Short mmCIF file of N, CA and C in Angstrom, two decimals:
data_model
loop_
_atom_site.label_atom_id
_atom_site.label_comp_id
_atom_site.label_asym_id
_atom_site.label_seq_id
_atom_site.Cartn_x
_atom_site.Cartn_y
_atom_site.Cartn_z
N ILE A 108 -28.07 -114.14 170.73
CA ILE A 108 -28.23 -113.69 172.10
C ILE A 108 -27.51 -112.36 172.24
N GLY A 109 -28.15 -111.41 172.91
CA GLY A 109 -27.50 -110.13 173.13
C GLY A 109 -28.10 -109.43 174.33
N ALA A 110 -27.36 -108.47 174.86
CA ALA A 110 -27.82 -107.70 176.02
C ALA A 110 -27.25 -106.29 175.92
N ASP A 111 -27.93 -105.36 176.60
CA ASP A 111 -27.43 -103.99 176.64
C ASP A 111 -27.75 -103.37 177.98
N ASN A 112 -26.98 -102.38 178.35
CA ASN A 112 -27.19 -101.64 179.58
C ASN A 112 -26.74 -100.20 179.35
N GLN A 113 -27.61 -99.25 179.69
CA GLN A 113 -27.28 -97.84 179.50
C GLN A 113 -27.73 -97.07 180.73
N GLU A 114 -26.84 -96.26 181.29
CA GLU A 114 -27.16 -95.42 182.44
C GLU A 114 -26.80 -93.98 182.09
N LEU A 115 -27.82 -93.10 182.12
CA LEU A 115 -27.62 -91.71 181.72
C LEU A 115 -28.02 -90.77 182.84
N GLY A 116 -27.16 -89.82 183.15
CA GLY A 116 -27.55 -88.70 183.99
C GLY A 116 -28.14 -87.62 183.08
N LEU A 117 -29.22 -87.01 183.53
CA LEU A 117 -29.89 -85.99 182.71
C LEU A 117 -29.59 -84.61 183.31
N PRO A 118 -28.88 -83.75 182.58
CA PRO A 118 -28.39 -82.50 183.15
C PRO A 118 -29.45 -81.40 183.28
N GLY A 119 -30.56 -81.52 182.59
CA GLY A 119 -31.56 -80.45 182.62
C GLY A 119 -31.13 -79.31 181.72
N VAL A 120 -31.63 -78.14 182.01
CA VAL A 120 -31.38 -76.95 181.18
C VAL A 120 -29.92 -76.51 181.30
N ARG A 121 -29.29 -76.26 180.17
CA ARG A 121 -27.95 -75.66 180.14
C ARG A 121 -28.13 -74.31 179.45
N ARG A 122 -27.77 -73.23 180.12
CA ARG A 122 -28.07 -71.88 179.64
C ARG A 122 -26.98 -71.37 178.70
N VAL A 123 -27.46 -70.83 177.58
CA VAL A 123 -26.58 -70.20 176.60
C VAL A 123 -27.24 -68.88 176.21
N ASP A 124 -26.52 -67.78 176.47
CA ASP A 124 -27.03 -66.45 176.13
C ASP A 124 -26.23 -65.93 174.95
N PRO A 125 -26.89 -65.72 173.80
CA PRO A 125 -26.15 -65.26 172.62
C PRO A 125 -25.63 -63.83 172.74
N ASP A 126 -26.07 -63.08 173.76
CA ASP A 126 -25.61 -61.71 173.94
C ASP A 126 -24.13 -61.73 174.37
N PRO A 127 -23.22 -61.18 173.55
CA PRO A 127 -21.79 -61.24 173.87
C PRO A 127 -21.41 -60.46 175.13
N THR A 128 -22.25 -59.52 175.60
CA THR A 128 -21.89 -58.76 176.79
C THR A 128 -22.03 -59.59 178.06
N THR A 129 -22.98 -60.54 178.11
CA THR A 129 -23.13 -61.38 179.30
C THR A 129 -22.15 -62.53 179.29
N GLY A 130 -21.86 -63.06 178.11
CA GLY A 130 -20.88 -64.13 177.99
C GLY A 130 -21.30 -65.45 178.64
N LYS A 131 -22.59 -65.66 178.86
CA LYS A 131 -23.05 -66.88 179.53
C LYS A 131 -23.19 -68.01 178.51
N ASN A 132 -22.40 -69.08 178.69
CA ASN A 132 -22.49 -70.26 177.84
C ASN A 132 -22.09 -71.47 178.67
N GLU A 133 -23.07 -72.06 179.36
CA GLU A 133 -22.78 -73.19 180.25
C GLU A 133 -22.31 -74.43 179.49
N LEU A 134 -22.62 -74.53 178.21
CA LEU A 134 -22.12 -75.66 177.43
C LEU A 134 -20.61 -75.59 177.27
N VAL A 135 -20.06 -74.39 177.26
CA VAL A 135 -18.61 -74.22 177.14
C VAL A 135 -17.96 -74.07 178.52
N ASP A 136 -18.56 -73.21 179.38
CA ASP A 136 -17.94 -72.86 180.67
C ASP A 136 -18.07 -73.95 181.72
N ASP A 137 -19.14 -74.76 181.67
CA ASP A 137 -19.39 -75.76 182.71
C ASP A 137 -19.96 -77.02 182.07
N ARG A 138 -19.12 -77.72 181.29
CA ARG A 138 -19.57 -78.88 180.51
C ARG A 138 -20.18 -79.98 181.37
N ARG A 139 -19.72 -80.15 182.60
CA ARG A 139 -20.21 -81.23 183.46
C ARG A 139 -21.25 -80.76 184.47
N GLY A 140 -21.66 -79.51 184.37
CA GLY A 140 -22.65 -78.99 185.29
C GLY A 140 -24.04 -79.54 185.01
N ALA A 141 -24.94 -79.37 185.98
CA ALA A 141 -26.30 -79.85 185.81
C ALA A 141 -27.24 -79.03 186.68
N THR A 142 -28.39 -78.67 186.11
CA THR A 142 -29.42 -78.00 186.91
C THR A 142 -30.33 -79.03 187.58
N THR A 143 -30.29 -80.28 187.10
CA THR A 143 -31.09 -81.37 187.70
C THR A 143 -30.17 -82.56 187.93
N PRO A 144 -29.27 -82.51 188.91
CA PRO A 144 -28.26 -83.56 189.07
C PRO A 144 -28.82 -84.92 189.50
N ASN A 145 -30.05 -84.97 190.00
CA ASN A 145 -30.61 -86.25 190.44
C ASN A 145 -31.46 -86.94 189.38
N ASP A 146 -31.65 -86.31 188.24
CA ASP A 146 -32.46 -86.91 187.18
C ASP A 146 -31.63 -87.93 186.40
N TYR A 147 -32.28 -89.03 186.02
CA TYR A 147 -31.57 -90.06 185.27
C TYR A 147 -32.54 -90.86 184.41
N ALA A 148 -31.97 -91.58 183.45
CA ALA A 148 -32.73 -92.50 182.59
C ALA A 148 -31.84 -93.71 182.35
N ASN A 149 -32.29 -94.87 182.80
CA ASN A 149 -31.52 -96.11 182.65
C ASN A 149 -32.31 -97.10 181.80
N GLN A 150 -31.57 -97.93 181.09
CA GLN A 150 -32.20 -98.93 180.24
C GLN A 150 -31.36 -100.19 180.23
N THR A 151 -32.02 -101.34 180.40
CA THR A 151 -31.36 -102.63 180.24
C THR A 151 -32.25 -103.49 179.35
N GLY A 152 -31.63 -104.37 178.62
CA GLY A 152 -32.41 -105.21 177.74
C GLY A 152 -31.64 -106.45 177.34
N TYR A 153 -32.40 -107.39 176.81
CA TYR A 153 -31.78 -108.58 176.26
C TYR A 153 -32.67 -109.12 175.14
N TYR A 154 -32.07 -109.91 174.28
CA TYR A 154 -32.84 -110.57 173.24
C TYR A 154 -32.21 -111.93 172.96
N ILE A 155 -33.04 -112.83 172.52
CA ILE A 155 -32.58 -114.15 172.10
C ILE A 155 -33.41 -114.54 170.89
N THR A 156 -32.73 -115.02 169.87
CA THR A 156 -33.39 -115.48 168.65
C THR A 156 -32.79 -116.82 168.28
N THR A 157 -33.65 -117.73 167.92
CA THR A 157 -33.17 -119.04 167.48
C THR A 157 -33.98 -119.45 166.26
N GLY A 158 -33.43 -120.35 165.52
CA GLY A 158 -34.13 -120.75 164.30
C GLY A 158 -33.73 -122.13 163.84
N LEU A 159 -34.48 -122.58 162.86
CA LEU A 159 -34.27 -123.88 162.26
C LEU A 159 -34.36 -123.71 160.76
N THR A 160 -33.43 -124.30 160.03
CA THR A 160 -33.46 -124.27 158.57
C THR A 160 -33.52 -125.70 158.06
N GLN A 161 -34.44 -125.94 157.17
CA GLN A 161 -34.60 -127.27 156.56
C GLN A 161 -34.46 -127.12 155.05
N TYR A 162 -33.58 -127.92 154.46
CA TYR A 162 -33.38 -127.90 153.02
C TYR A 162 -34.18 -129.04 152.40
N LEU A 163 -34.96 -128.72 151.39
CA LEU A 163 -35.72 -129.71 150.63
C LEU A 163 -35.07 -129.83 149.26
N GLY A 164 -34.35 -130.89 149.05
CA GLY A 164 -33.60 -131.02 147.81
C GLY A 164 -32.42 -130.05 147.82
N HIS A 165 -32.03 -129.60 146.63
CA HIS A 165 -30.89 -128.68 146.53
C HIS A 165 -31.33 -127.22 146.49
N ASP A 166 -32.63 -126.98 146.32
CA ASP A 166 -33.05 -125.62 146.04
C ASP A 166 -33.92 -124.99 147.14
N VAL A 167 -34.94 -125.67 147.60
CA VAL A 167 -35.91 -125.07 148.51
C VAL A 167 -35.36 -125.05 149.94
N GLU A 168 -35.50 -123.90 150.58
CA GLU A 168 -35.02 -123.71 151.94
C GLU A 168 -36.19 -123.21 152.79
N LEU A 169 -36.53 -123.94 153.85
CA LEU A 169 -37.56 -123.53 154.80
C LEU A 169 -36.87 -123.03 156.06
N ILE A 170 -37.25 -121.84 156.51
CA ILE A 170 -36.60 -121.20 157.66
C ILE A 170 -37.68 -120.83 158.67
N PHE A 171 -37.44 -121.17 159.93
CA PHE A 171 -38.37 -120.84 161.00
C PHE A 171 -37.57 -120.20 162.13
N ASP A 172 -37.81 -118.92 162.39
CA ASP A 172 -37.12 -118.20 163.46
C ASP A 172 -38.13 -117.78 164.52
N VAL A 173 -37.71 -117.80 165.77
CA VAL A 173 -38.52 -117.30 166.88
C VAL A 173 -37.58 -116.49 167.78
N GLY A 174 -38.10 -115.38 168.29
CA GLY A 174 -37.26 -114.51 169.12
C GLY A 174 -38.04 -113.89 170.27
N LEU A 175 -37.32 -113.49 171.29
CA LEU A 175 -37.89 -112.79 172.43
C LEU A 175 -36.97 -111.63 172.77
N ARG A 176 -37.59 -110.45 172.94
CA ARG A 176 -36.83 -109.24 173.30
C ARG A 176 -37.51 -108.59 174.50
N ASN A 177 -36.74 -108.26 175.53
CA ASN A 177 -37.23 -107.55 176.70
C ASN A 177 -36.42 -106.27 176.88
N LYS A 178 -37.12 -105.17 177.15
CA LYS A 178 -36.46 -103.90 177.42
C LYS A 178 -37.07 -103.31 178.69
N TYR A 179 -36.23 -103.05 179.69
CA TYR A 179 -36.65 -102.45 180.95
C TYR A 179 -36.05 -101.05 181.03
N GLN A 180 -36.91 -100.06 181.31
CA GLN A 180 -36.44 -98.68 181.43
C GLN A 180 -36.92 -98.10 182.75
N GLU A 181 -36.08 -97.29 183.36
CA GLU A 181 -36.49 -96.52 184.53
C GLU A 181 -35.93 -95.12 184.39
N SER A 182 -36.71 -94.15 184.84
CA SER A 182 -36.26 -92.76 184.79
C SER A 182 -36.85 -92.00 185.97
N PHE A 183 -36.13 -90.94 186.35
CA PHE A 183 -36.57 -90.12 187.47
C PHE A 183 -36.35 -88.65 187.12
N TYR A 184 -37.42 -87.85 187.34
CA TYR A 184 -37.37 -86.41 187.09
C TYR A 184 -37.79 -85.73 188.39
N GLU A 185 -36.80 -85.31 189.17
CA GLU A 185 -37.04 -84.81 190.52
C GLU A 185 -37.94 -83.58 190.54
N VAL A 186 -37.76 -82.65 189.62
CA VAL A 186 -38.52 -81.41 189.63
C VAL A 186 -40.02 -81.68 189.43
N TYR A 187 -40.36 -82.78 188.76
CA TYR A 187 -41.76 -83.13 188.53
C TYR A 187 -42.27 -84.20 189.51
N ASN A 188 -41.41 -84.66 190.43
CA ASN A 188 -41.76 -85.78 191.30
C ASN A 188 -42.31 -86.93 190.47
N ASP A 189 -41.52 -87.39 189.51
CA ASP A 189 -41.98 -88.40 188.58
C ASP A 189 -40.92 -89.48 188.41
N TYR A 190 -41.28 -90.70 188.81
CA TYR A 190 -40.44 -91.88 188.63
C TYR A 190 -41.21 -92.85 187.74
N ILE A 191 -40.55 -93.40 186.73
CA ILE A 191 -41.22 -94.25 185.74
C ILE A 191 -40.44 -95.55 185.59
N GLU A 192 -41.16 -96.66 185.66
CA GLU A 192 -40.60 -97.98 185.35
C GLU A 192 -41.42 -98.58 184.21
N THR A 193 -40.75 -99.04 183.15
CA THR A 193 -41.43 -99.56 181.98
C THR A 193 -40.77 -100.86 181.54
N LEU A 194 -41.61 -101.83 181.18
CA LEU A 194 -41.14 -103.09 180.61
C LEU A 194 -41.85 -103.32 179.29
N LEU A 195 -41.07 -103.54 178.23
CA LEU A 195 -41.59 -103.85 176.91
C LEU A 195 -41.05 -105.22 176.51
N SER A 196 -41.96 -106.16 176.24
CA SER A 196 -41.58 -107.52 175.82
C SER A 196 -42.18 -107.80 174.45
N THR A 197 -41.38 -108.38 173.57
CA THR A 197 -41.85 -108.69 172.22
C THR A 197 -41.44 -110.11 171.84
N LEU A 198 -42.44 -110.87 171.40
CA LEU A 198 -42.22 -112.21 170.85
C LEU A 198 -42.35 -112.11 169.34
N SER A 199 -41.41 -112.70 168.61
CA SER A 199 -41.48 -112.70 167.14
C SER A 199 -41.41 -114.13 166.62
N ILE A 200 -42.25 -114.39 165.62
CA ILE A 200 -42.24 -115.67 164.93
C ILE A 200 -42.22 -115.34 163.44
N THR A 201 -41.17 -115.79 162.73
CA THR A 201 -40.97 -115.36 161.34
C THR A 201 -40.59 -116.52 160.43
N PRO A 202 -41.56 -117.35 160.05
CA PRO A 202 -41.26 -118.43 159.10
C PRO A 202 -41.22 -117.91 157.66
N ARG A 203 -40.40 -118.55 156.82
CA ARG A 203 -40.32 -118.16 155.42
C ARG A 203 -39.74 -119.31 154.60
N ALA A 204 -39.97 -119.23 153.30
CA ALA A 204 -39.43 -120.22 152.36
C ALA A 204 -38.66 -119.47 151.28
N ARG A 205 -37.57 -120.06 150.85
CA ARG A 205 -36.72 -119.46 149.82
C ARG A 205 -36.55 -120.48 148.69
N LEU A 206 -36.77 -120.01 147.47
CA LEU A 206 -36.70 -120.89 146.31
C LEU A 206 -35.95 -120.22 145.17
N PRO A 207 -34.74 -120.63 144.88
CA PRO A 207 -34.06 -120.14 143.67
C PRO A 207 -34.59 -120.91 142.45
N TYR A 208 -34.76 -120.21 141.32
CA TYR A 208 -35.27 -120.86 140.12
C TYR A 208 -34.83 -120.08 138.88
N GLN A 209 -34.98 -120.69 137.74
CA GLN A 209 -34.65 -120.08 136.45
C GLN A 209 -35.95 -119.74 135.73
N LEU A 210 -36.01 -118.56 135.11
CA LEU A 210 -37.16 -118.16 134.32
C LEU A 210 -36.66 -117.34 133.13
N PHE A 211 -36.99 -117.78 131.92
CA PHE A 211 -36.53 -117.13 130.68
C PHE A 211 -35.01 -116.99 130.65
N GLY A 212 -34.32 -117.99 131.18
CA GLY A 212 -32.86 -117.99 131.18
C GLY A 212 -32.23 -117.10 132.23
N LEU A 213 -33.04 -116.51 133.12
CA LEU A 213 -32.51 -115.61 134.16
C LEU A 213 -32.61 -116.28 135.53
N SER A 214 -31.61 -116.06 136.36
CA SER A 214 -31.61 -116.59 137.73
C SER A 214 -32.52 -115.74 138.60
N ASN A 215 -33.37 -116.40 139.36
CA ASN A 215 -34.30 -115.74 140.27
C ASN A 215 -34.16 -116.33 141.67
N ASP A 216 -34.49 -115.53 142.65
CA ASP A 216 -34.52 -115.99 144.04
C ASP A 216 -35.83 -115.50 144.64
N GLY A 217 -36.75 -116.41 144.93
CA GLY A 217 -38.05 -116.05 145.48
C GLY A 217 -38.13 -116.35 146.96
N ILE A 218 -38.77 -115.47 147.70
CA ILE A 218 -38.97 -115.65 149.14
C ILE A 218 -40.45 -115.36 149.43
N ILE A 219 -41.05 -116.20 150.26
CA ILE A 219 -42.40 -115.94 150.76
C ILE A 219 -42.37 -116.23 152.25
N GLY A 220 -43.04 -115.37 153.04
CA GLY A 220 -42.99 -115.56 154.48
C GLY A 220 -44.08 -114.84 155.23
N VAL A 221 -44.07 -115.06 156.52
CA VAL A 221 -45.01 -114.42 157.45
C VAL A 221 -44.20 -113.86 158.61
N ASP A 222 -44.52 -112.63 159.03
CA ASP A 222 -43.93 -112.03 160.22
C ASP A 222 -45.04 -111.84 161.25
N TYR A 223 -44.85 -112.38 162.44
CA TYR A 223 -45.82 -112.22 163.52
C TYR A 223 -45.08 -111.66 164.73
N TYR A 224 -45.63 -110.58 165.30
CA TYR A 224 -45.06 -109.96 166.50
C TYR A 224 -46.16 -109.75 167.53
N HIS A 225 -45.86 -110.07 168.77
CA HIS A 225 -46.78 -109.84 169.88
C HIS A 225 -46.00 -109.09 170.96
N SER A 226 -46.48 -107.89 171.30
CA SER A 226 -45.77 -107.05 172.28
C SER A 226 -46.66 -106.71 173.46
N ASN A 227 -46.05 -106.67 174.65
CA ASN A 227 -46.71 -106.23 175.88
C ASN A 227 -45.93 -105.04 176.43
N TYR A 228 -46.65 -103.99 176.78
CA TYR A 228 -46.08 -102.77 177.34
C TYR A 228 -46.72 -102.52 178.70
N ASP A 229 -45.91 -102.43 179.74
CA ASP A 229 -46.38 -102.13 181.09
C ASP A 229 -45.52 -101.03 181.66
N SER A 230 -46.15 -99.97 182.17
CA SER A 230 -45.41 -98.83 182.70
C SER A 230 -46.11 -98.31 183.95
N ASP A 231 -45.35 -98.19 185.03
CA ASP A 231 -45.86 -97.64 186.28
C ASP A 231 -45.24 -96.27 186.52
N ARG A 232 -46.05 -95.33 187.02
CA ARG A 232 -45.61 -93.97 187.32
C ARG A 232 -45.83 -93.72 188.81
N ALA A 233 -44.80 -93.22 189.48
CA ALA A 233 -44.89 -92.96 190.92
C ALA A 233 -44.19 -91.63 191.23
N LEU A 234 -44.34 -91.18 192.46
CA LEU A 234 -43.72 -89.91 192.86
C LEU A 234 -42.21 -90.02 192.97
N ASN A 235 -41.70 -91.20 193.35
CA ASN A 235 -40.26 -91.42 193.49
C ASN A 235 -40.01 -92.93 193.52
N PRO A 236 -38.76 -93.36 193.48
CA PRO A 236 -38.49 -94.80 193.45
C PRO A 236 -39.06 -95.58 194.64
N SER A 237 -39.14 -94.96 195.81
CA SER A 237 -39.63 -95.70 196.98
C SER A 237 -41.14 -95.93 196.96
N THR A 238 -41.89 -95.22 196.10
CA THR A 238 -43.35 -95.40 196.05
C THR A 238 -43.81 -96.13 194.78
N ILE A 239 -42.88 -96.79 194.08
CA ILE A 239 -43.26 -97.44 192.83
C ILE A 239 -44.24 -98.60 193.06
N HIS A 240 -44.27 -99.17 194.25
CA HIS A 240 -45.19 -100.28 194.53
C HIS A 240 -46.63 -99.79 194.71
N THR A 241 -46.80 -98.48 194.84
CA THR A 241 -48.14 -97.87 194.88
C THR A 241 -48.17 -96.72 193.87
N PRO A 242 -48.12 -97.05 192.58
CA PRO A 242 -48.05 -96.01 191.55
C PRO A 242 -49.33 -95.19 191.46
N TYR A 243 -49.19 -93.92 191.06
CA TYR A 243 -50.37 -93.08 190.85
C TYR A 243 -50.97 -93.33 189.46
N ARG A 244 -50.21 -93.98 188.56
CA ARG A 244 -50.73 -94.31 187.24
C ARG A 244 -50.07 -95.60 186.76
N ARG A 245 -50.88 -96.46 186.17
CA ARG A 245 -50.38 -97.71 185.60
C ARG A 245 -50.89 -97.80 184.16
N LEU A 246 -49.96 -97.93 183.22
CA LEU A 246 -50.30 -98.03 181.80
C LEU A 246 -49.99 -99.43 181.31
N SER A 247 -50.87 -99.97 180.50
CA SER A 247 -50.66 -101.31 179.96
C SER A 247 -51.25 -101.37 178.56
N ALA A 248 -50.52 -102.00 177.65
CA ALA A 248 -50.99 -102.14 176.27
C ALA A 248 -50.44 -103.41 175.67
N THR A 249 -51.19 -103.95 174.72
CA THR A 249 -50.77 -105.12 173.97
C THR A 249 -50.93 -104.81 172.49
N GLN A 250 -49.99 -105.25 171.69
CA GLN A 250 -50.07 -105.04 170.25
C GLN A 250 -49.67 -106.32 169.53
N GLN A 251 -50.44 -106.67 168.51
CA GLN A 251 -50.11 -107.79 167.65
C GLN A 251 -50.00 -107.28 166.21
N SER A 252 -49.02 -107.80 165.52
CA SER A 252 -48.79 -107.40 164.14
C SER A 252 -48.49 -108.66 163.32
N THR A 253 -49.21 -108.81 162.21
CA THR A 253 -48.99 -109.94 161.32
C THR A 253 -48.87 -109.42 159.90
N ALA A 254 -47.90 -109.92 159.17
CA ALA A 254 -47.72 -109.52 157.76
C ALA A 254 -47.35 -110.74 156.94
N ILE A 255 -47.88 -110.79 155.75
CA ILE A 255 -47.51 -111.79 154.76
C ILE A 255 -46.73 -111.06 153.67
N TYR A 256 -45.63 -111.64 153.22
CA TYR A 256 -44.84 -110.96 152.22
C TYR A 256 -44.27 -111.94 151.21
N THR A 257 -43.92 -111.38 150.06
CA THR A 257 -43.20 -112.12 149.05
C THR A 257 -42.19 -111.16 148.40
N GLN A 258 -41.10 -111.72 147.96
CA GLN A 258 -40.06 -110.91 147.33
C GLN A 258 -39.37 -111.76 146.27
N ASN A 259 -39.08 -111.16 145.15
CA ASN A 259 -38.37 -111.87 144.09
C ASN A 259 -37.20 -111.01 143.60
N THR A 260 -36.05 -111.62 143.49
CA THR A 260 -34.86 -110.96 142.96
C THR A 260 -34.47 -111.66 141.67
N THR A 261 -34.39 -110.89 140.57
CA THR A 261 -33.99 -111.43 139.27
C THR A 261 -32.64 -110.85 138.90
N GLN A 262 -31.70 -111.73 138.55
CA GLN A 262 -30.35 -111.31 138.15
C GLN A 262 -30.40 -110.97 136.66
N LEU A 263 -30.39 -109.66 136.34
CA LEU A 263 -30.48 -109.21 134.95
C LEU A 263 -29.12 -109.18 134.25
N GLY A 264 -28.09 -108.98 135.00
CA GLY A 264 -26.72 -108.93 134.47
C GLY A 264 -25.77 -109.17 135.62
N GLU A 265 -24.49 -109.09 135.33
CA GLU A 265 -23.52 -109.37 136.39
C GLU A 265 -23.62 -108.37 137.55
N ALA A 266 -23.93 -107.12 137.25
CA ALA A 266 -24.00 -106.09 138.29
C ALA A 266 -25.40 -105.49 138.43
N THR A 267 -26.41 -106.14 137.84
CA THR A 267 -27.75 -105.56 137.86
C THR A 267 -28.77 -106.59 138.31
N GLN A 268 -29.58 -106.18 139.29
CA GLN A 268 -30.66 -107.03 139.79
C GLN A 268 -31.96 -106.25 139.77
N LEU A 269 -33.06 -106.96 139.58
CA LEU A 269 -34.39 -106.40 139.68
C LEU A 269 -35.06 -107.05 140.88
N LEU A 270 -35.50 -106.23 141.81
CA LEU A 270 -36.12 -106.74 143.03
C LEU A 270 -37.56 -106.23 143.10
N LEU A 271 -38.51 -107.12 143.24
CA LEU A 271 -39.92 -106.79 143.39
C LEU A 271 -40.44 -107.46 144.66
N GLY A 272 -41.28 -106.75 145.39
CA GLY A 272 -41.81 -107.32 146.61
C GLY A 272 -43.19 -106.78 146.91
N LEU A 273 -43.90 -107.51 147.76
CA LEU A 273 -45.23 -107.13 148.20
C LEU A 273 -45.39 -107.55 149.64
N ARG A 274 -45.96 -106.67 150.46
CA ARG A 274 -46.15 -106.95 151.89
C ARG A 274 -47.56 -106.49 152.26
N ILE A 275 -48.30 -107.39 152.89
CA ILE A 275 -49.65 -107.05 153.33
C ILE A 275 -49.74 -107.29 154.83
#
């Protein structure tokens, strides 16, 4: 389980003139100044992942993880009359099996699994925060991603391993 929160003020253009006669360098002379003091970008999010591990005998390990991640972002750019609210949600399901084994006298660790992700993206654009309920543009997208993979690690020596993998 985890969460985050970030609030950023966006300063806009900070002027730096390389001409030594003008001496203009707002990054040095006015570090806290801003040409767009009302612009901001905020982000909050959370995630939760849980799983189950089942051991079959002493060697085979079956692992099933499922997770949910939500990220909410809002930003405002006063000079463009642009307020944006975005929500990105992702569900992940990642089962896999792990099997340690011996081959030609060498220790091996094999893994085979599937990664499935389903994401929803919704973003509303309005002139300002008070008009977000009647946005001038609404964007929505869905994405699904599925991959099958296998990986094998062979212990060749005390400090040397050979790792081979394939992902489709």
